[in-house]
Amino acid sequence: MKKQLQEHIDFYYNEQGYVVLTEKFHLERGFCCGNGCLHCPFDYEKVPEEKRNRLLEARRQKDGA
């Protein structure tokens, strides 16, 4: 049986009303889905290279690195 997702723990709604999955959700799932999720803890390993590079660069800039 699948676990019911809990708002503010597994996901939240962004300002546009879209569901955003949390890092906790991704870690429990255990792998990168390749969609370029905002909170991907797997460094976008399954995202196609060009998009992956853009996402990683944006994350570095956001984190101030």
Short mmCIF file of N, CA, C and O in Angstrom, two decimals:
data_model
loop_
_atom_site.label_atom_id
_atom_site.label_comp_id
_atom_site.label_asym_id
_atom_site.label_seq_id
_atom_site.Cartn_x
_atom_site.Cartn_y
_atom_site.Cartn_z
N MET A 1 0.85 -1.18 0.00
CA MET A 1 0.00 0.00 0.00
C MET A 1 0.90 1.25 0.00
O MET A 1 1.87 1.31 0.73
N LYS A 2 0.53 2.22 -0.82
CA LYS A 2 1.30 3.46 -0.89
C LYS A 2 0.97 4.36 0.29
O LYS A 2 -0.18 4.43 0.73
N LYS A 3 1.99 5.05 0.77
CA LYS A 3 1.83 6.00 1.86
C LYS A 3 1.13 7.25 1.35
O LYS A 3 1.43 7.75 0.27
N GLN A 4 0.20 7.77 2.11
CA GLN A 4 -0.46 9.03 1.75
C GLN A 4 0.51 10.18 1.99
O GLN A 4 1.12 10.28 3.05
N LEU A 5 0.66 11.05 1.01
CA LEU A 5 1.57 12.19 1.14
C LEU A 5 0.98 13.23 2.08
O LEU A 5 -0.22 13.48 2.07
N GLN A 6 1.87 13.85 2.86
CA GLN A 6 1.45 14.86 3.82
C GLN A 6 1.95 16.24 3.37
O GLN A 6 3.15 16.42 3.14
N GLU A 7 1.01 17.17 3.28
CA GLU A 7 1.37 18.53 2.90
C GLU A 7 2.32 19.12 3.93
O GLU A 7 2.21 18.87 5.12
N HIS A 8 3.29 19.90 3.48
CA HIS A 8 4.33 20.56 4.27
C HIS A 8 5.39 19.58 4.76
O HIS A 8 6.35 19.99 5.42
N ILE A 9 5.23 18.30 4.49
CA ILE A 9 6.25 17.30 4.84
C ILE A 9 6.77 16.67 3.56
O ILE A 9 7.97 16.66 3.31
N ASP A 10 5.88 16.14 2.75
CA ASP A 10 6.25 15.50 1.49
C ASP A 10 6.12 16.44 0.30
O ASP A 10 6.75 16.22 -0.73
N PHE A 11 5.30 17.46 0.43
CA PHE A 11 5.09 18.40 -0.67
C PHE A 11 4.51 19.70 -0.12
O PHE A 11 4.07 19.77 1.03
N TYR A 12 4.54 20.72 -0.97
CA TYR A 12 3.85 21.98 -0.69
C TYR A 12 3.39 22.56 -2.01
O TYR A 12 3.78 22.09 -3.07
N TYR A 13 2.54 23.56 -1.93
CA TYR A 13 2.06 24.25 -3.13
C TYR A 13 2.85 25.55 -3.28
O TYR A 13 2.98 26.32 -2.33
N ASN A 14 3.38 25.79 -4.49
CA ASN A 14 4.10 27.04 -4.71
C ASN A 14 3.11 28.17 -5.00
O ASN A 14 1.90 27.97 -4.98
N GLU A 15 3.63 29.36 -5.26
CA GLU A 15 2.78 30.54 -5.46
C GLU A 15 1.87 30.41 -6.68
O GLU A 15 0.82 31.04 -6.74
N GLN A 16 2.26 29.59 -7.64
CA GLN A 16 1.44 29.37 -8.83
C GLN A 16 0.42 28.25 -8.63
O GLN A 16 -0.37 27.95 -9.52
N GLY A 17 0.45 27.59 -7.47
CA GLY A 17 -0.48 26.52 -7.18
C GLY A 17 -0.01 25.13 -7.57
O GLY A 17 -0.77 24.17 -7.45
N TYR A 18 1.23 25.02 -8.04
CA TYR A 18 1.78 23.72 -8.41
C TYR A 18 2.27 22.97 -7.18
O TYR A 18 2.76 23.57 -6.21
N VAL A 19 2.20 21.64 -7.23
CA VAL A 19 2.75 20.80 -6.17
C VAL A 19 4.26 20.73 -6.33
O VAL A 19 4.77 20.48 -7.43
N VAL A 20 4.99 20.96 -5.23
CA VAL A 20 6.45 20.87 -5.22
C VAL A 20 6.82 19.80 -4.21
O VAL A 20 6.46 19.89 -3.03
N LEU A 21 7.53 18.77 -4.67
CA LEU A 21 7.93 17.68 -3.79
C LEU A 21 9.16 18.10 -2.99
O LEU A 21 10.08 18.71 -3.51
N THR A 22 9.18 17.72 -1.71
CA THR A 22 10.27 18.12 -0.82
C THR A 22 11.48 17.18 -0.96
O THR A 22 11.37 16.08 -1.51
N GLU A 23 12.59 17.60 -0.40
CA GLU A 23 13.79 16.76 -0.39
C GLU A 23 13.51 15.46 0.36
O GLU A 23 13.95 14.39 -0.06
N LYS A 24 12.75 15.54 1.44
CA LYS A 24 12.39 14.34 2.21
C LYS A 24 11.69 13.33 1.32
O LYS A 24 12.01 12.14 1.34
N PHE A 25 10.73 13.78 0.53
CA PHE A 25 10.02 12.89 -0.38
C PHE A 25 11.01 12.21 -1.33
O PHE A 25 10.97 11.00 -1.53
N HIS A 26 11.89 13.00 -1.93
CA HIS A 26 12.85 12.45 -2.89
C HIS A 26 13.79 11.44 -2.24
O HIS A 26 14.09 10.39 -2.82
N LEU A 27 14.26 11.74 -1.04
CA LEU A 27 15.15 10.82 -0.35
C LEU A 27 14.45 9.50 -0.04
O LEU A 27 15.04 8.42 -0.18
N GLU A 28 13.19 9.56 0.35
CA GLU A 28 12.44 8.33 0.61
C GLU A 28 12.21 7.53 -0.67
O GLU A 28 12.22 6.30 -0.64
N ARG A 29 12.01 8.22 -1.79
CA ARG A 29 11.83 7.53 -3.07
C ARG A 29 13.14 6.84 -3.45
O ARG A 29 13.13 5.75 -3.99
N GLY A 30 14.26 7.52 -3.21
CA GLY A 30 15.56 6.89 -3.37
C GLY A 30 16.29 7.03 -4.68
O GLY A 30 17.35 6.45 -4.86
N PHE A 31 15.76 7.80 -5.63
CA PHE A 31 16.44 7.95 -6.91
C PHE A 31 15.97 9.23 -7.60
O PHE A 31 14.93 9.76 -7.29
N CYS A 32 16.78 9.68 -8.55
CA CYS A 32 16.44 10.84 -9.38
C CYS A 32 15.49 10.38 -10.48
O CYS A 32 15.77 9.41 -11.19
N CYS A 33 14.39 11.10 -10.66
CA CYS A 33 13.40 10.74 -11.69
C CYS A 33 13.76 11.34 -13.05
O CYS A 33 13.19 10.96 -14.06
N GLY A 34 14.68 12.32 -13.08
CA GLY A 34 15.09 12.92 -14.34
C GLY A 34 14.28 14.13 -14.77
O GLY A 34 14.47 14.65 -15.86
N ASN A 35 13.35 14.59 -13.92
CA ASN A 35 12.50 15.72 -14.28
C ASN A 35 13.08 17.08 -13.90
O ASN A 35 12.49 18.10 -14.22
N GLY A 36 14.18 17.10 -13.18
CA GLY A 36 14.76 18.38 -12.77
C GLY A 36 14.03 19.01 -11.61
O GLY A 36 13.86 20.22 -11.55
N CYS A 37 13.60 18.21 -10.66
CA CYS A 37 12.83 18.69 -9.51
C CYS A 37 13.62 19.70 -8.69
O CYS A 37 14.83 19.55 -8.50
N LEU A 38 12.93 20.70 -8.17
CA LEU A 38 13.56 21.78 -7.41
C LEU A 38 14.39 21.28 -6.24
O LEU A 38 15.49 21.75 -6.01
N HIS A 39 13.89 20.31 -5.50
CA HIS A 39 14.58 19.84 -4.29
C HIS A 39 15.29 18.51 -4.47
O HIS A 39 15.48 17.77 -3.51
N CYS A 40 15.71 18.20 -5.68
CA CYS A 40 16.38 16.92 -5.96
C CYS A 40 17.68 16.82 -5.17
O CYS A 40 18.58 17.65 -5.33
N PRO A 41 17.80 15.81 -4.29
CA PRO A 41 19.03 15.65 -3.52
C PRO A 41 20.08 14.80 -4.25
O PRO A 41 21.15 14.52 -3.72
N PHE A 42 19.79 14.39 -5.47
CA PHE A 42 20.66 13.49 -6.22
C PHE A 42 21.43 14.21 -7.33
O PHE A 42 21.92 13.57 -8.27
N ASP A 43 21.54 15.53 -7.22
CA ASP A 43 22.26 16.35 -8.21
C ASP A 43 21.81 16.09 -9.64
O ASP A 43 22.61 16.11 -10.56
N TYR A 44 20.51 15.85 -9.81
CA TYR A 44 19.90 15.73 -11.13
C TYR A 44 20.59 14.67 -11.99
O TYR A 44 20.72 14.82 -13.20
N GLU A 45 21.01 13.56 -11.40
CA GLU A 45 21.83 12.58 -12.11
C GLU A 45 21.18 11.97 -13.35
O GLU A 45 21.89 11.55 -14.27
N LYS A 46 19.86 11.94 -13.45
CA LYS A 46 19.21 11.37 -14.63
C LYS A 46 18.67 12.43 -15.59
O LYS A 46 18.05 12.10 -16.59
N VAL A 47 18.91 13.71 -15.30
CA VAL A 47 18.45 14.80 -16.16
C VAL A 47 19.43 14.90 -17.34
O VAL A 47 20.64 14.79 -17.15
N PRO A 48 18.95 15.10 -18.56
CA PRO A 48 19.85 15.27 -19.71
C PRO A 48 20.90 16.36 -19.44
O PRO A 48 20.62 17.38 -18.81
N GLU A 49 22.09 16.14 -19.94
CA GLU A 49 23.28 16.91 -19.56
C GLU A 49 23.12 18.43 -19.66
O GLU A 49 23.48 19.14 -18.74
N GLU A 50 22.61 18.95 -20.77
CA GLU A 50 22.52 20.40 -20.92
C GLU A 50 21.62 21.02 -19.84
O GLU A 50 21.98 22.00 -19.19
N LYS A 51 20.46 20.42 -19.63
CA LYS A 51 19.54 20.91 -18.60
C LYS A 51 20.14 20.71 -17.22
O LYS A 51 20.03 21.56 -16.34
N ARG A 52 20.81 19.57 -17.00
CA ARG A 52 21.44 19.28 -15.71
C ARG A 52 22.46 20.36 -15.36
O ARG A 52 22.50 20.85 -14.23
N ASN A 53 23.30 20.74 -16.31
CA ASN A 53 24.30 21.78 -16.06
C ASN A 53 23.65 23.10 -15.66
O ASN A 53 24.12 23.78 -14.75
N ARG A 54 22.56 23.48 -16.35
CA ARG A 54 21.85 24.72 -16.01
C ARG A 54 21.28 24.65 -14.60
O ARG A 54 21.36 25.61 -13.83
N LEU A 55 20.67 23.52 -14.25
CA LEU A 55 20.07 23.37 -12.92
C LEU A 55 21.13 23.42 -11.82
O LEU A 55 20.93 24.07 -10.79
N LEU A 56 22.25 22.74 -12.04
CA LEU A 56 23.32 22.75 -11.03
C LEU A 56 23.93 24.15 -10.87
O LEU A 56 24.22 24.58 -9.76
N GLU A 57 24.09 24.86 -11.99
CA GLU A 57 24.62 26.23 -11.92
C GLU A 57 23.66 27.14 -11.18
O GLU A 57 24.06 27.95 -10.34
N ALA A 58 22.37 27.03 -11.46
CA ALA A 58 21.37 27.83 -10.76
C ALA A 58 21.38 27.52 -9.26
O ALA A 58 21.25 28.43 -8.44
N ARG A 59 21.54 26.27 -8.91
CA ARG A 59 21.59 25.89 -7.49
C ARG A 59 22.82 26.49 -6.82
O ARG A 59 22.76 26.99 -5.71
N ARG A 60 23.97 26.44 -7.52
CA ARG A 60 25.21 27.02 -6.95
C ARG A 60 25.04 28.53 -6.73
O ARG A 60 25.44 29.05 -5.70
N GLN A 61 24.43 29.21 -7.68
CA GLN A 61 24.23 30.65 -7.55
C GLN A 61 23.27 30.96 -6.41
O GLN A 61 23.49 31.90 -5.65
N LYS A 62 22.22 30.18 -6.28
CA LYS A 62 21.26 30.37 -5.20
C LYS A 62 21.90 30.15 -3.83
O LYS A 62 21.64 30.88 -2.89
N ASP A 63 22.77 29.13 -3.76
CA ASP A 63 23.43 28.80 -2.48
C ASP A 63 24.62 29.72 -2.19
O ASP A 63 25.21 29.62 -1.12
N GLY A 64 24.97 30.56 -3.16
CA GLY A 64 26.06 31.51 -2.95
C GLY A 64 27.45 30.90 -3.07
O GLY A 64 28.43 31.43 -2.58
N ALA A 65 27.54 29.77 -3.74
CA ALA A 65 28.84 29.08 -3.87
C ALA A 65 29.57 29.55 -5.09
O ALA A 65 29.09 30.08 -6.01
#
